[in-house]
Coordinates of C-alpha atoms in Angstrom, one line a residue:
Chain A
M1 CA -28.1 13.5 -13.6
I2 CA -26.0 14.1 -16.8
L3 CA -22.9 14.8 -14.6
S4 CA -23.4 11.2 -12.7
F5 CA -23.7 9.4 -15.8
V6 CA -20.5 11.2 -17.6
F7 CA -18.3 10.8 -14.4
F8 CA -19.6 7.2 -14.0
F9 CA -18.4 6.0 -17.5
A10 CA -15.2 8.6 -17.4
V11 CA -14.0 6.6 -14.3
I12 CA -15.1 3.1 -16.1
F13 CA -13.1 4.1 -19.1
V14 CA -9.8 5.3 -17.1
L15 CA -9.7 2.1 -15.1
A16 CA -10.2 0.1 -18.3
F17 CA -7.6 1.6 -20.1
I18 CA -5.4 1.3 -17.1
T19 CA -5.8 -2.3 -16.9
Y20 CA -5.6 -2.9 -20.5
K21 CA -2.5 -0.6 -20.8
G22 CA -0.7 -1.8 -17.6
I23 CA 0.5 1.8 -16.7
E24 CA 0.4 4.1 -13.8
F25 CA -1.9 7.0 -13.8
Y26 CA -1.6 8.0 -10.2
P27 CA -3.9 7.8 -8.4
F28 CA -5.1 5.1 -10.9
S29 CA -2.6 1.9 -11.2
S30 CA -2.5 -1.1 -12.6
F31 CA -1.1 -3.0 -9.5
P32 CA 2.1 -4.9 -10.9
M33 CA 3.5 -5.8 -7.7
F34 CA 5.0 -9.1 -7.7
S35 CA 4.2 -9.9 -11.3
N36 CA 7.6 -10.6 -12.7
Y37 CA 8.9 -13.8 -13.3
L38 CA 11.6 -14.8 -10.8
E39 CA 13.4 -17.9 -9.8
K40 CA 15.1 -18.3 -6.7
E41 CA 18.6 -18.5 -8.3
Q42 CA 18.2 -14.7 -9.0
I43 CA 17.4 -13.9 -5.4
K44 CA 20.7 -12.4 -3.5
I45 CA 20.0 -9.4 -1.1
Y46 CA 22.7 -7.1 1.0
R47 CA 21.9 -6.6 4.5
I48 CA 24.0 -4.7 6.9
L49 CA 25.3 -6.2 10.3
L50 CA 26.3 -3.7 13.0
K51 CA 29.1 -4.7 15.1
N52 CA 30.4 -3.1 18.3
D53 CA 33.6 -2.9 19.8
L54 CA 33.0 -5.8 22.3
G55 CA 32.7 -8.0 19.2
Q56 CA 28.7 -8.1 19.7
V57 CA 26.7 -8.0 16.6
E58 CA 23.0 -7.1 15.4
W59 CA 21.3 -6.9 12.1
W60 CA 20.2 -3.1 11.0
N61 CA 16.4 -3.1 11.4
P62 CA 15.5 0.2 10.8
R63 CA 12.2 1.6 12.4
F64 CA 10.5 1.4 8.8
D65 CA 11.7 -1.7 7.1
R66 CA 11.5 -0.5 3.5
Y67 CA 14.7 1.4 4.1
Q68 CA 16.9 -1.6 4.6
I69 CA 15.2 -2.8 1.4
Y70 CA 16.0 0.4 -0.5
I71 CA 19.9 0.4 0.6
G72 CA 20.0 -3.3 -0.1
S73 CA 19.2 -2.6 -3.6
E74 CA 21.3 0.6 -3.8
L75 CA 24.5 -1.6 -2.5
K76 CA 23.4 -4.6 -5.1
K77 CA 23.8 -2.0 -7.7
C78 CA 27.1 -1.2 -6.4
Y79 CA 27.9 -4.8 -6.6
S80 CA 26.6 -5.9 -10.0
T81 CA 28.8 -2.9 -11.4
L82 CA 32.1 -4.3 -9.9
D83 CA 31.2 -7.7 -11.5
S84 CA 31.5 -6.0 -15.0
Q85 CA 34.6 -4.2 -14.2
I86 CA 33.2 -1.0 -16.1
V87 CA 33.9 1.6 -13.5
N88 CA 36.9 2.3 -11.4
R89 CA 36.7 0.4 -7.8
A90 CA 37.6 3.6 -6.1
I91 CA 34.3 5.5 -7.2
I92 CA 32.3 2.3 -6.1
N93 CA 33.9 2.1 -2.6
L94 CA 33.2 5.8 -2.1
N95 CA 29.4 5.2 -3.5
K96 CA 29.3 2.3 -0.4
K97 CA 30.8 4.5 2.0
K98 CA 28.3 7.2 1.2
I99 CA 25.3 4.9 1.6
L100 CA 26.5 3.6 5.0
R101 CA 27.0 7.2 6.4
F102 CA 23.5 7.8 5.2
V103 CA 22.5 4.3 7.2
H104 CA 24.4 5.9 10.3
E105 CA 22.2 8.9 10.2
M106 CA 19.2 7.0 10.2
I107 CA 20.6 5.1 13.0
I108 CA 20.9 8.2 14.8
C109 CA 17.4 9.3 13.5
D110 CA 15.7 6.1 15.0
N111 CA 17.6 6.3 18.3
V112 CA 16.2 2.9 19.1
N113 CA 19.1 1.2 21.6
D114 CA 22.1 2.3 22.6
F115 CA 24.6 -0.2 20.8
K116 CA 27.7 1.6 20.2
I117 CA 28.3 0.8 16.4
D118 CA 31.9 0.1 15.7
T119 CA 31.7 -1.8 12.5
F120 CA 29.3 -2.2 9.1
E121 CA 29.6 -5.5 7.6
I122 CA 27.6 -5.8 4.3
I123 CA 26.6 -9.2 4.3
E124 CA 25.0 -10.9 0.6
R125 CA 22.4 -13.4 1.5
K126 CA 21.4 -16.1 -1.0
K127 CA 20.0 -19.6 -0.7
T128 CA 21.8 -22.3 -2.4
E129 CA 20.2 -25.9 -3.1
N130 CA 20.3 -26.7 0.7
C131 CA 20.9 -23.8 2.7
I132 CA 21.0 -20.0 3.1
V133 CA 24.5 -18.9 2.6
E134 CA 25.8 -15.6 4.2
V135 CA 29.1 -14.3 2.7
T136 CA 30.6 -10.7 4.5
V137 CA 31.7 -8.7 1.1
D138 CA 32.6 -5.9 2.7
V139 CA 33.8 -4.3 6.2
F140 CA 33.8 -0.5 7.1
R141 CA 34.7 0.7 10.4
L142 CA 32.6 3.4 11.7
E143 CA 35.6 6.3 12.1
E144 CA 36.4 5.5 8.6
L145 CA 33.3 6.4 7.3
L146 CA 33.3 9.6 9.3
K147 CA 36.5 10.9 8.2
Chain B
M1 CA -39.0 4.8 -6.7
N2 CA -39.4 1.3 -4.8
I3 CA -38.1 0.4 -1.4
T4 CA -35.1 -1.4 -2.3
E5 CA -34.0 1.4 -4.6
N6 CA -34.5 3.8 -1.6
L7 CA -32.6 1.4 0.4
Q8 CA -29.6 1.0 -2.1
Y9 CA -29.1 5.4 -1.5
I10 CA -29.5 5.4 1.9
S11 CA -27.1 2.1 2.2
F12 CA -24.6 4.5 0.2
N13 CA -24.9 7.6 2.1
L14 CA -24.2 5.2 5.3
F15 CA -21.3 3.8 3.6
V16 CA -19.8 7.4 3.0
K17 CA -20.1 8.3 6.7
C18 CA -18.9 4.9 8.0
Y19 CA -15.9 4.9 5.3
C20 CA -15.3 8.5 6.3
F21 CA -15.6 8.3 10.1
V22 CA -13.3 4.8 10.0
L23 CA -10.7 6.4 7.8
A24 CA -10.3 9.5 9.9
I25 CA -9.7 7.2 13.0
I26 CA -7.1 4.9 11.2
F27 CA -5.3 8.3 10.3
L28 CA -5.4 9.4 13.7
V29 CA -4.0 6.3 14.7
N30 CA -1.0 6.2 12.5
S31 CA -0.5 9.9 12.4
H32 CA 2.2 9.9 14.8
N33 CA 4.2 6.9 12.6
Q34 CA 3.5 8.9 9.4
L35 CA 5.1 11.7 11.0
L36 CA 8.2 9.8 12.0
Y37 CA 8.8 8.3 8.6
F38 CA 8.6 12.0 7.1
K39 CA 11.1 13.3 9.4
S40 CA 13.3 10.3 9.0
N41 CA 13.3 10.3 5.4
V42 CA 16.6 12.4 6.0
K43 CA 17.4 14.6 2.8
R44 CA 14.1 13.3 1.1
K45 CA 16.6 10.7 -0.3
Y46 CA 13.6 8.3 -0.6
I47 CA 10.7 11.0 -1.6
N48 CA 9.6 10.4 -5.3
S49 CA 8.1 13.5 -6.5
Q50 CA 4.4 12.2 -7.2
K51 CA 2.6 13.5 -10.2
I52 CA -1.0 13.5 -10.3
F53 CA -2.4 12.1 -13.4
N54 CA 1.4 12.2 -14.5
L55 CA 1.0 15.7 -15.1
I56 CA 0.7 17.8 -11.6
T57 CA 3.8 17.5 -9.6
I58 CA 3.4 17.7 -6.1
P59 CA 5.7 20.3 -4.1
L60 CA 7.7 18.7 -1.3
I61 CA 6.7 20.5 1.9
T62 CA 7.9 21.3 5.2
K63 CA 7.1 19.5 8.7
K64 CA 4.7 22.1 10.2
V65 CA 3.0 21.9 6.5
F66 CA 2.8 18.5 6.6
V67 CA 1.1 18.3 10.0
F68 CA -1.2 21.2 9.0
Y69 CA -2.6 18.8 6.0
G70 CA -2.9 16.0 8.0
F71 CA -5.2 17.7 10.4
S72 CA -7.1 19.3 7.7
F73 CA -7.7 15.9 5.8
V74 CA -9.1 14.8 9.0
I75 CA -11.3 17.8 9.7
S76 CA -12.5 17.4 5.9
L77 CA -13.3 13.6 6.8
I78 CA -15.6 14.5 9.9
F79 CA -17.2 17.6 8.1
I80 CA -18.6 14.8 5.3
V81 CA -19.5 12.5 8.1
F82 CA -21.9 15.2 9.5
D83 CA -22.7 16.4 6.4
F84 CA -21.5 19.6 6.7
F85 CA -20.6 21.1 3.3
T86 CA -20.1 17.8 2.0
T87 CA -19.3 18.8 -1.7
I88 CA -16.3 21.2 -0.3
S89 CA -15.4 19.3 2.2
G90 CA -14.8 16.2 -0.3
L91 CA -12.9 18.6 -2.6
L92 CA -10.8 19.9 0.1
A93 CA -10.3 16.2 1.2
I94 CA -9.1 15.4 -2.3
F95 CA -6.6 18.3 -2.1
F96 CA -5.2 17.3 1.6
Y97 CA -4.7 13.8 0.4
F98 CA -2.5 14.5 -2.4
M99 CA -0.8 16.9 -0.5
Y100 CA -0.2 15.0 2.5
F101 CA 0.3 11.3 1.2
S102 CA 2.3 12.1 -1.7
Q103 CA 5.0 13.1 0.7
I104 CA 4.9 9.6 2.1
Q105 CA 3.9 7.5 -0.7
S106 CA 7.2 5.1 -0.2
L107 CA 5.9 4.2 3.4
S108 CA 5.2 0.6 2.7
Y109 CA 1.3 0.6 4.0
I110 CA 0.9 3.8 2.0
Q111 CA 2.2 3.2 -1.6
R112 CA -0.5 2.2 -4.1
K113 CA -2.7 0.9 -0.8
T114 CA -4.5 4.5 -0.3
N115 CA -4.9 4.8 -3.8
T116 CA -8.6 4.4 -4.0
I117 CA -9.1 7.3 -1.1
P118 CA -9.1 10.2 -3.6
I119 CA -11.5 8.2 -6.1
I120 CA -14.1 7.2 -3.6
L121 CA -13.8 11.1 -2.3
L122 CA -14.5 11.8 -5.6
V123 CA -17.8 9.7 -6.1
I124 CA -18.8 11.2 -2.7
V125 CA -18.5 15.0 -4.2
V126 CA -20.1 14.3 -7.4
S127 CA -23.0 12.0 -5.6
S128 CA -23.3 15.3 -3.1
I129 CA -24.3 17.3 -6.0
Y130 CA -27.5 15.9 -6.4
N131 CA -29.8 15.1 -3.7
F132 CA -31.4 12.1 -5.1
P133 CA -30.5 8.8 -6.6
T134 CA -29.5 8.1 -9.9
Y135 CA -29.5 4.2 -11.4
I136 CA -27.6 2.4 -13.6
F137 CA -28.2 -0.9 -14.6
G138 CA -30.7 -0.9 -11.6
H139 CA -28.1 -0.2 -9.2
V140 CA -27.1 3.3 -7.3
W141 CA -24.2 4.3 -9.2
E142 CA -22.1 5.1 -6.7
I143 CA -22.4 1.6 -5.1
L144 CA -21.8 0.1 -8.6
L145 CA -18.8 2.3 -9.6
L146 CA -17.2 1.8 -6.0
K147 CA -17.3 -1.9 -6.4
I148 CA -15.8 -1.8 -9.7
V149 CA -13.3 0.2 -8.6
F150 CA -12.5 -2.1 -6.0
S151 CA -12.5 -4.8 -8.1
Q152 CA -10.1 -3.4 -10.7
M153 CA -7.5 -3.6 -8.0
Y154 CA -7.2 -7.8 -8.1
L155 CA -8.6 -7.9 -11.9
S156 CA -5.5 -5.9 -13.0
A157 CA -3.0 -7.2 -10.5
G158 CA -3.9 -10.8 -12.0
I159 CA -3.8 -9.7 -15.4
N160 CA -0.4 -8.1 -15.1
K161 CA 1.2 -11.3 -13.7
I162 CA 0.1 -12.7 -17.1
R163 CA 1.1 -9.7 -18.8
L164 CA 4.7 -9.2 -17.6
G165 CA 5.2 -13.0 -16.3
G166 CA 3.7 -14.9 -18.8
L167 CA 1.7 -18.3 -18.0
R168 CA 4.9 -19.3 -16.3
W169 CA 4.1 -17.2 -13.5
L170 CA 1.8 -19.8 -12.4
N171 CA 4.4 -22.4 -12.0
G172 CA 5.1 -21.5 -8.6
H173 CA 9.1 -20.3 -8.8
S174 CA 8.0 -16.8 -8.7
T175 CA 5.6 -17.3 -5.7
Q176 CA 9.0 -19.0 -4.2
A177 CA 11.3 -16.8 -5.2
Y178 CA 9.1 -13.5 -3.7
L179 CA 8.7 -15.6 -0.7
L180 CA 12.5 -16.3 -0.1
E181 CA 13.4 -12.9 -0.7
N182 CA 11.3 -11.6 1.9
Y183 CA 12.5 -14.7 4.1
L184 CA 16.0 -13.2 3.6
W185 CA 15.0 -9.7 5.0
N186 CA 12.8 -10.5 7.5
G187 CA 13.7 -14.0 8.7
N188 CA 10.2 -15.6 9.2
K189 CA 10.8 -19.2 9.4
L190 CA 7.1 -20.0 8.0
T191 CA 8.2 -18.2 5.0
L192 CA 11.3 -20.2 4.2
L193 CA 9.2 -23.3 5.0
I194 CA 6.2 -22.5 2.5
S195 CA 9.0 -21.2 0.0
N196 CA 11.0 -24.6 0.1
N197 CA 7.8 -26.2 -1.2
I198 CA 7.5 -25.6 -4.5
V199 CA 4.3 -28.0 -5.1
F200 CA 2.4 -25.5 -2.6
C201 CA 4.2 -22.7 -4.2
A202 CA 2.5 -23.2 -7.5
F203 CA -0.9 -24.2 -5.6
L204 CA -0.8 -20.6 -4.2
S205 CA 0.1 -19.0 -7.3
Y206 CA -2.9 -20.9 -8.9
L207 CA -4.9 -19.7 -5.9
I208 CA -4.1 -15.9 -5.9
F209 CA -4.2 -15.9 -10.0
L210 CA -7.7 -17.3 -10.0
Y211 CA -8.9 -14.9 -7.0
E212 CA -7.7 -12.1 -8.7
V213 CA -9.3 -12.4 -11.9
S214 CA -12.7 -13.6 -10.8
F215 CA -13.3 -11.4 -7.5
W216 CA -15.1 -8.8 -10.1
I217 CA -17.7 -11.6 -10.0
I218 CA -19.2 -10.6 -6.8
I219 CA -20.7 -7.4 -8.8
I220 CA -22.7 -9.7 -10.9
Y221 CA -23.7 -12.4 -8.2
P222 CA -23.5 -10.3 -5.0
Q223 CA -24.3 -14.1 -3.2
F224 CA -20.7 -15.0 -3.6
T225 CA -19.6 -11.8 -1.6
L226 CA -18.7 -13.3 1.8
F227 CA -16.7 -15.9 0.1
F228 CA -14.5 -13.5 -1.8
V229 CA -14.4 -10.9 0.9
L230 CA -13.3 -13.6 3.3
F231 CA -10.6 -14.5 1.1
S232 CA -9.3 -11.6 0.4
L233 CA -8.9 -10.4 4.3
S234 CA -7.3 -14.0 4.6
F235 CA -4.8 -13.2 1.8
H236 CA -4.0 -10.1 3.0
L237 CA -3.5 -11.1 6.6
S238 CA -1.5 -14.1 5.2
T239 CA 0.9 -11.3 3.4
N240 CA 0.9 -9.1 6.3
Y241 CA 2.4 -12.0 8.6
L242 CA 4.3 -13.8 5.9
M243 CA 5.7 -11.0 3.6
K244 CA 5.3 -7.5 5.9
I245 CA 3.0 -6.2 3.5
N246 CA 0.1 -4.4 5.2
Y247 CA -2.7 -3.9 2.5
L248 CA -5.4 -3.9 5.2
K249 CA -4.7 -0.8 6.9
Y250 CA -6.1 2.1 4.8
L251 CA -8.1 -0.4 2.5
A252 CA -10.1 -2.0 5.1
P253 CA -13.1 0.6 5.7
F254 CA -13.6 0.1 1.9
Y255 CA -14.7 -3.3 2.2
F256 CA -18.0 -1.6 3.8
I257 CA -19.0 -1.5 0.2
F258 CA -19.7 -5.0 0.0
F259 CA -22.0 -5.3 3.2
I260 CA -23.8 -2.1 2.7
D261 CA -26.4 -4.0 0.3
N262 CA -27.3 -6.2 3.2
K263 CA -30.5 -5.1 4.8
T264 CA -30.0 -6.3 8.6
F265 CA -26.4 -4.8 8.4
I266 CA -28.0 -1.5 7.4
F267 CA -30.5 -1.7 9.9
E268 CA -27.8 -2.3 12.5
L269 CA -25.7 0.3 11.3
L270 CA -28.5 3.1 11.2
K271 CA -29.0 2.5 14.7
Y272 CA -25.6 3.1 15.9
Y273 CA -25.2 6.0 13.6
D274 CA -28.5 7.5 15.4
Q275 CA -26.8 6.7 18.7
F276 CA -23.6 8.3 17.9
I277 CA -25.5 11.5 16.7
L278 CA -27.7 11.6 19.9
F279 CA -24.4 11.0 21.8
F280 CA -23.0 14.5 20.1
K281 CA -26.5 16.4 20.5
R282 CA -26.7 15.7 24.4

């Protein structure tokens, strides 16, 4: 009976502490998702468009859609580093190729359809006042990546 | 002990069986998908090593061990359903949970959405040590604690919005931005349509915030249970449709805790449980 009381109040204490401090204490969590203040002008994502040798295109849609968000945030880092002009462009370019090689590995792993990839295009997507803007920021041929 | 208190204790035991049974089914249905995710995580690039209580690091495992832990997790849950060494089975289920789920934490429907599972299992373990009910504030402590655990998810999420975003989080711009970001990833036209309307986004922001910070009310006033639970379900179904965030997959069986106090509901469940046991005894 004492154990039940101690356990009850111990769990309540941890929950209250986590909530008050807003920290992660796995498996306890303060659930901070979607809590940051954002404005639509800050939203800019990087998606990958696949193109075959006939010129047909399709978005890279992995079986587990979180992957495109992870890859997109890595690409975003590459382009924001480029903006600040601190690091050598060649290193950033190598990093982009490394990311795309990883994407290629995942496409093979997913094996969803027989779309023969010829080119990877990195597309920047954002919204302006009236419409969605899509800009191709980089193009990499598959053979160039696999070299 | 009066009949109502006795009934509360029976209801908790019934919750344990329903929860573990449904959890085992959900796990089995999704196990193939989880295995594919485990395998697809090439070179473990997106697996972060989880630390329990920020202290204990969980090691990365091989595919065979992953499958073994998953299978053992289900067996432990089934043992709990049949009252078979509940304490030990519960402890083993907690162990297998951490070993298995920590490997696929980055999977969208796992991340933070299964965090309540080991807490519920621990409540089951502690409860099984004694075979009689203990009451705190006139409630069986297990039911009260689990309702608090559930409510904390929303309360904490609500508080975080003000802590991290400030009161301006409520002006609708954040909701608009998050919806827009999801549209850019997933291309759901309805998400864009809502995101274009800042007044509606502000309305949604207030609604979500008020719902999150007031969810705990149902612990004190259970008459609001149906309202909050229905709101909660529609909220999660909407986020699943608009933003591809499936909160309900592993959280759904936890909702039983809010209906287990209802006497008619309990008698119906008891009836089904008896039939279920009879079926296996035949």
